[in-house]
Coordinates of C-alpha atoms in Angstrom, one line a residue:
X12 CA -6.5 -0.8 14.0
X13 CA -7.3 2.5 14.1
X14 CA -9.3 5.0 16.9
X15 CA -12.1 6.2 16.7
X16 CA -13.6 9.5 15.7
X17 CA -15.5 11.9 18.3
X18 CA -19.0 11.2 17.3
X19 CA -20.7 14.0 16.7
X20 CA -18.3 14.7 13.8
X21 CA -18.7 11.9 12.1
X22 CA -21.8 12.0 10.2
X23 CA -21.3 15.6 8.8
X24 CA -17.5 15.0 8.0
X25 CA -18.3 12.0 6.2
X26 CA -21.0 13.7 4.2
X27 CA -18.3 17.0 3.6
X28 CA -15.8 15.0 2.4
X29 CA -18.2 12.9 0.0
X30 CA -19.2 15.5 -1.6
X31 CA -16.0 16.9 -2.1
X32 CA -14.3 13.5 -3.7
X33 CA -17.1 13.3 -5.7
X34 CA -16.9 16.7 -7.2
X35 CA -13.5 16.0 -7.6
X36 CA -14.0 13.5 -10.0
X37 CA -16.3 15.1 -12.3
X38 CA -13.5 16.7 -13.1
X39 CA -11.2 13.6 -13.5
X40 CA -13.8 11.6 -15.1
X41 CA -14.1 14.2 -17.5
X42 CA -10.3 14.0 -18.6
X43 CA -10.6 10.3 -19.3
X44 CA -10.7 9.0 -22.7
X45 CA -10.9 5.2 -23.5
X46 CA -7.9 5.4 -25.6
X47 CA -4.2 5.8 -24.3
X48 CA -2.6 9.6 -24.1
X49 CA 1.2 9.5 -24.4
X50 CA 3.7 7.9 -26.3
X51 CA 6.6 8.6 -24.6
X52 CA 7.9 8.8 -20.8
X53 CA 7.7 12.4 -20.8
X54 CA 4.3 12.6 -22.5
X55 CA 3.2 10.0 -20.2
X56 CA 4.6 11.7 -16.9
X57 CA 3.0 15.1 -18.1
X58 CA -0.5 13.8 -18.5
X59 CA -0.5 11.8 -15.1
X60 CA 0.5 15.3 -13.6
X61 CA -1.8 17.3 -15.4
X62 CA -4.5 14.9 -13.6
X63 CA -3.1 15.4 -10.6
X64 CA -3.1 18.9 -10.4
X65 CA -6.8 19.5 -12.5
X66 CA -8.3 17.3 -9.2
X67 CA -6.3 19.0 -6.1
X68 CA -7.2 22.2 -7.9
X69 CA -10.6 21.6 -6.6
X70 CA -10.1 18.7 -3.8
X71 CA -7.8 20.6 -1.3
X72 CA -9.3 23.6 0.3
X73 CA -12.7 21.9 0.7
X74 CA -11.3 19.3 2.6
X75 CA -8.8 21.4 5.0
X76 CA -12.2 23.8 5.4
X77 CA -13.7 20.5 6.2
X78 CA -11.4 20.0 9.2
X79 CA -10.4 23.0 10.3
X80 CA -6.7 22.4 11.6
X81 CA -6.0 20.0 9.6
X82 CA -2.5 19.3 7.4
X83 CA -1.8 18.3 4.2
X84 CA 0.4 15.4 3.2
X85 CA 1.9 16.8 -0.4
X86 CA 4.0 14.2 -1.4
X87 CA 1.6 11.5 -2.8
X88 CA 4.3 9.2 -3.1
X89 CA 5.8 9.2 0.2
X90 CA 6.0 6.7 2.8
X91 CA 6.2 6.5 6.6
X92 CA 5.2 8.1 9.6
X93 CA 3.8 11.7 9.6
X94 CA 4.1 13.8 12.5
X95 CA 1.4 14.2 15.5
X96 CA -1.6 15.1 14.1
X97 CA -4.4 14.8 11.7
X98 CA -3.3 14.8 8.1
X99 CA -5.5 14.5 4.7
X100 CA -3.9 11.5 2.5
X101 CA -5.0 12.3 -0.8
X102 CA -5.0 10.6 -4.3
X103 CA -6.3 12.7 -6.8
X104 CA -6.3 9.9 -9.8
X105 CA -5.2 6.6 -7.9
X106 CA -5.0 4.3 -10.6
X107 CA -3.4 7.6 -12.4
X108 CA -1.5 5.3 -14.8
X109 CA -4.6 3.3 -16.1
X110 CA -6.4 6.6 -16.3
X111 CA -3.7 7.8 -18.4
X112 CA -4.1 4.6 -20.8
X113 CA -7.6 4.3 -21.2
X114 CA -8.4 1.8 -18.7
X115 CA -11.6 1.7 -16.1
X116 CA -9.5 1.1 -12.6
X117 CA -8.5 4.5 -11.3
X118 CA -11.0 6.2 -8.3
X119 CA -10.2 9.7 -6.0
X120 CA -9.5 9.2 -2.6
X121 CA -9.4 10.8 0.8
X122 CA -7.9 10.0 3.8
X123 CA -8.3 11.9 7.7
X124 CA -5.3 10.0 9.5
X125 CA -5.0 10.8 13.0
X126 CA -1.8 10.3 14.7
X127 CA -1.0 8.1 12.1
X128 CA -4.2 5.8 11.7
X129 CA -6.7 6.4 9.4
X130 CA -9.9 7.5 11.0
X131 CA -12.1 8.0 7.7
X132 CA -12.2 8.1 4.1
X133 CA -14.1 8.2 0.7
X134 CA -12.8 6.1 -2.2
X135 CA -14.9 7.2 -5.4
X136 CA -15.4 5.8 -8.2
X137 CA -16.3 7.8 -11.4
X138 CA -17.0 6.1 -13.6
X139 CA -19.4 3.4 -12.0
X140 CA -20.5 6.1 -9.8
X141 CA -19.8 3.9 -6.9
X142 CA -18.2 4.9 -3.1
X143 CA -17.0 3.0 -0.4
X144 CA -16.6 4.8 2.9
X145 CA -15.1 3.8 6.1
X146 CA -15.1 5.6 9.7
X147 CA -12.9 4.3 12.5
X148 CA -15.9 2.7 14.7
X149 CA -18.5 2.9 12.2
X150 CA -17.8 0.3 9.5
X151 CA -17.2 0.3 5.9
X152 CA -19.8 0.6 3.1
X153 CA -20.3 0.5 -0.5
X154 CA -22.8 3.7 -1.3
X155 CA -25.5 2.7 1.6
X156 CA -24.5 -1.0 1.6
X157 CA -22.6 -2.5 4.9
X158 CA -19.0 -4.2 3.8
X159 CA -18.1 -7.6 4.9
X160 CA -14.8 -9.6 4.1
X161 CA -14.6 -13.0 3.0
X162 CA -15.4 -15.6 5.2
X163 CA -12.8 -17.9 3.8
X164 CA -10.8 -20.3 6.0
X165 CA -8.6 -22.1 3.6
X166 CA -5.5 -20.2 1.7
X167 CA -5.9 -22.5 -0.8
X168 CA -9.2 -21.4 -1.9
X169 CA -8.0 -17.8 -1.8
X170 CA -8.0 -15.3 -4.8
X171 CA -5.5 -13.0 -3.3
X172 CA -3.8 -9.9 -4.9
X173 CA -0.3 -7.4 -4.8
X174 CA 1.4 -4.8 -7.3
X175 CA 4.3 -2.6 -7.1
X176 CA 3.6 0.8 -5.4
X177 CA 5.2 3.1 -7.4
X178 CA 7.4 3.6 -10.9
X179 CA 11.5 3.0 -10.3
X180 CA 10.8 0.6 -7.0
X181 CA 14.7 -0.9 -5.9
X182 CA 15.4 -4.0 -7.1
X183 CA 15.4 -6.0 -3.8
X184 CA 11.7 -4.9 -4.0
X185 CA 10.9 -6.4 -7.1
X186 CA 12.9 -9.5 -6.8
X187 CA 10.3 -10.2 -3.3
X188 CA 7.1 -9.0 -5.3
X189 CA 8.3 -12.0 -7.3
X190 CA 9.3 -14.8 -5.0
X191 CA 6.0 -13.6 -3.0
X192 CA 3.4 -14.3 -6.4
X193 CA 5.4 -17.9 -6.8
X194 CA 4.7 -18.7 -3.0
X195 CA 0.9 -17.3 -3.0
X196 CA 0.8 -19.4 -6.4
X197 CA 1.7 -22.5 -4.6
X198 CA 0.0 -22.1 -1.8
X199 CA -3.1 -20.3 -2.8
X200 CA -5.5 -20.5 -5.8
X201 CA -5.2 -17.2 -7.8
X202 CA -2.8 -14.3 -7.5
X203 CA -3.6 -10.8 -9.5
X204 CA -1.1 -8.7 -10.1
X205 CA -2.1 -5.3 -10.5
X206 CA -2.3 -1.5 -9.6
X207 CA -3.3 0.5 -7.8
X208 CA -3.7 -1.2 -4.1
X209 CA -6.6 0.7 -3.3
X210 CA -8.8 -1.0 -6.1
X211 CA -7.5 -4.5 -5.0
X212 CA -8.4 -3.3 -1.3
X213 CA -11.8 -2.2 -1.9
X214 CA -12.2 -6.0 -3.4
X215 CA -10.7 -7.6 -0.3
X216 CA -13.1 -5.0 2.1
X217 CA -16.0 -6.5 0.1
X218 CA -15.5 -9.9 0.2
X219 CA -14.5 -10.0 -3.6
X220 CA -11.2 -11.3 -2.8
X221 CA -9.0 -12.4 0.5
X222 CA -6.3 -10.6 1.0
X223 CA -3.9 -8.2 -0.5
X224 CA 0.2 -7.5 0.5
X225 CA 2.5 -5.1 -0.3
X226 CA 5.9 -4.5 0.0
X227 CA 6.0 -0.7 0.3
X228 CA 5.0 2.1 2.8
X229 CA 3.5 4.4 -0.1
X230 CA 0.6 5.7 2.2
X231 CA -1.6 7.2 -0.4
X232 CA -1.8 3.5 -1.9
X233 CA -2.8 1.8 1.6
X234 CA -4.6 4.5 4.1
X235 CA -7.8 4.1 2.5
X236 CA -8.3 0.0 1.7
X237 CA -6.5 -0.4 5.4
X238 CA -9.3 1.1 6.9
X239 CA -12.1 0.1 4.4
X240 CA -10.9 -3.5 5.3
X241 CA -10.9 -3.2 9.0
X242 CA -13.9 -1.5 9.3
X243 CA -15.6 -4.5 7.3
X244 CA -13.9 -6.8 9.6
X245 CA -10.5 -7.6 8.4
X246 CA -7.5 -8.4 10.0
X247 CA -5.0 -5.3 9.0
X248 CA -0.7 -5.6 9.6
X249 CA 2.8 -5.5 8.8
X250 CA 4.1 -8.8 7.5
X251 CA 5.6 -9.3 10.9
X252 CA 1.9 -9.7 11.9
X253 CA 1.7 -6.4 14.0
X254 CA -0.9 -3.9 14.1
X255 CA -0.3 -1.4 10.8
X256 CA -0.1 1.8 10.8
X257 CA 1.6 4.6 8.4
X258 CA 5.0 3.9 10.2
X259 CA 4.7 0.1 8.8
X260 CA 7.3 -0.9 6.0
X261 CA 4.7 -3.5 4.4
X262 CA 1.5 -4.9 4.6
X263 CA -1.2 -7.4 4.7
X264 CA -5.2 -6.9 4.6
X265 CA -7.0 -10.2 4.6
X266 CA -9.7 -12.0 5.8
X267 CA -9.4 -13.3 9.2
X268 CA -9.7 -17.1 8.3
X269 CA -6.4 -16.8 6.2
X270 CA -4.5 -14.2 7.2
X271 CA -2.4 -16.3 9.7
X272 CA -1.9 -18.6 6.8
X273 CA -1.0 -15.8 4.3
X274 CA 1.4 -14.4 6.9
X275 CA 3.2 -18.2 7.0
X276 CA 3.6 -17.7 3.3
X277 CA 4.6 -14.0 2.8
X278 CA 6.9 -13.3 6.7
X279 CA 10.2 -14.8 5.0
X280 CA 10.4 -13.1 2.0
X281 CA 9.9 -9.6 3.5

């Protein structure tokens, strides 16, 4: 899926940008609270940007140093292709929303996508203290631990996984997050519904679970598990079946033995 990195860069980069997420959420871990902070929309909204901005505060200039010529992609919520380049895809508090409520699945990520494929990245977890990393070419890993998918060959036996991508998604959208759950429910085992992708991805990159689609091109949600997934030897693409990339409208990360399978199910209701 993606290409892969010169060499000699890639040990110290990955260590650089580590350190960086990590210090990065100190500082979000230390804005949680195990109780929900907001009432209404606007309190709500306020506190998921005040976490947003407390983590870039001290996320962004570290990682441009890191890479010098480097962009920045600002828009956390956007979708589609960037232009020529390498660009950071950042999440400062993916998961924001369950941050924001008092719940455990949020992380801070990092993304170096080159030309449009993601290249490397750092998913972090605070509170567990736990990281998964991916470089294009070198594999995916959990702290020091390699990833490996599922080795699954049967949909039926699959625990598979989707969500919405963002607040306010068209109705057209919803209506196929929908029809897509009843198909994967009658034609694989267990569907979870939840947000955000990433911490369904990391699952699918670690054999946890099988696969996980989406119908959205949110690139913050997706850069990260596409390439954590790859690298640990899943199959990665649009739900037309080819290769993704940030240009892709939806997608599909799944263990090899059932991601034709998956595709059968999901390719007529995108």
């Amino acid at each position: 899926m993606s290409t892969a990195m010169p060499f000699a860069t890639d040990a110290t980069l990955l260590s650089e940008v580590t350190a960086a997420v990590k210090t990065a959420g100190v500082t979000l871990r230390d804005r949680y609270t195990p109780h929900a902070r907001g009432v209404s929309l606007d309190e709500v909204v306020a506190e998921i940007h005040a976490n947003d901005d407390a983590v870039l505060d001290v996320l962004r200039e570290p990682l441009l140093r890191s890479r010098p010529g480097s962009q920045w992609a600002e828009d956390e919520l956007a979708g589609g292709a960037l232009p020529p380049g390498e660009w950071w895809i950042v999440d400062p508090a993916e998961g924001n929303i369950n941050h924001v409520h008092g719940m455990e699945d949020w992380a801070v990520t990092a993304t170096l996508v080159r030309d449009n494929l993601p290249v490397l990245t750092v998913v972090h977890l605070p509170l567990t203290g736990d990281t998964y990393t991916a470089v294009a070419g070198g594999g995916a890993h959990l702290n020091d631990r390699p990833l490996k998918v599922s080795a699954k060959t049967d949909l039926g036996a699959a625990l598979t996984g989707t969500g919405q991508a963002r607040p306010g998604e068209d109705e057209r959208t919803l209506r196929r997050i929908g029809d897509s759950v009843t198909a994967m429910l009658i034609n694989g085992l267990v569907v979870r519904v939840s947000v955000p992708a990433t911490m369904q991805l990391i699952h699918v990159a670690a054999g946890r679970t099988d696969a996980f689609w989406q119908f959205s091109d949110v690139r913050s949600g997706l850069v990260a598990g596409a390439l954590l997934v790859s690298e640990a030897g899943g199959t990665v693409t649009d739900l037309a079946g080819e290769p993704w990339s940030t240009a892709g409208r939806d997608f599909l990360a799944a263990a090899p033995g059932i991601h034709t399978a998956a595709l059968k199910v999901l390719a007529p209701i995108a």
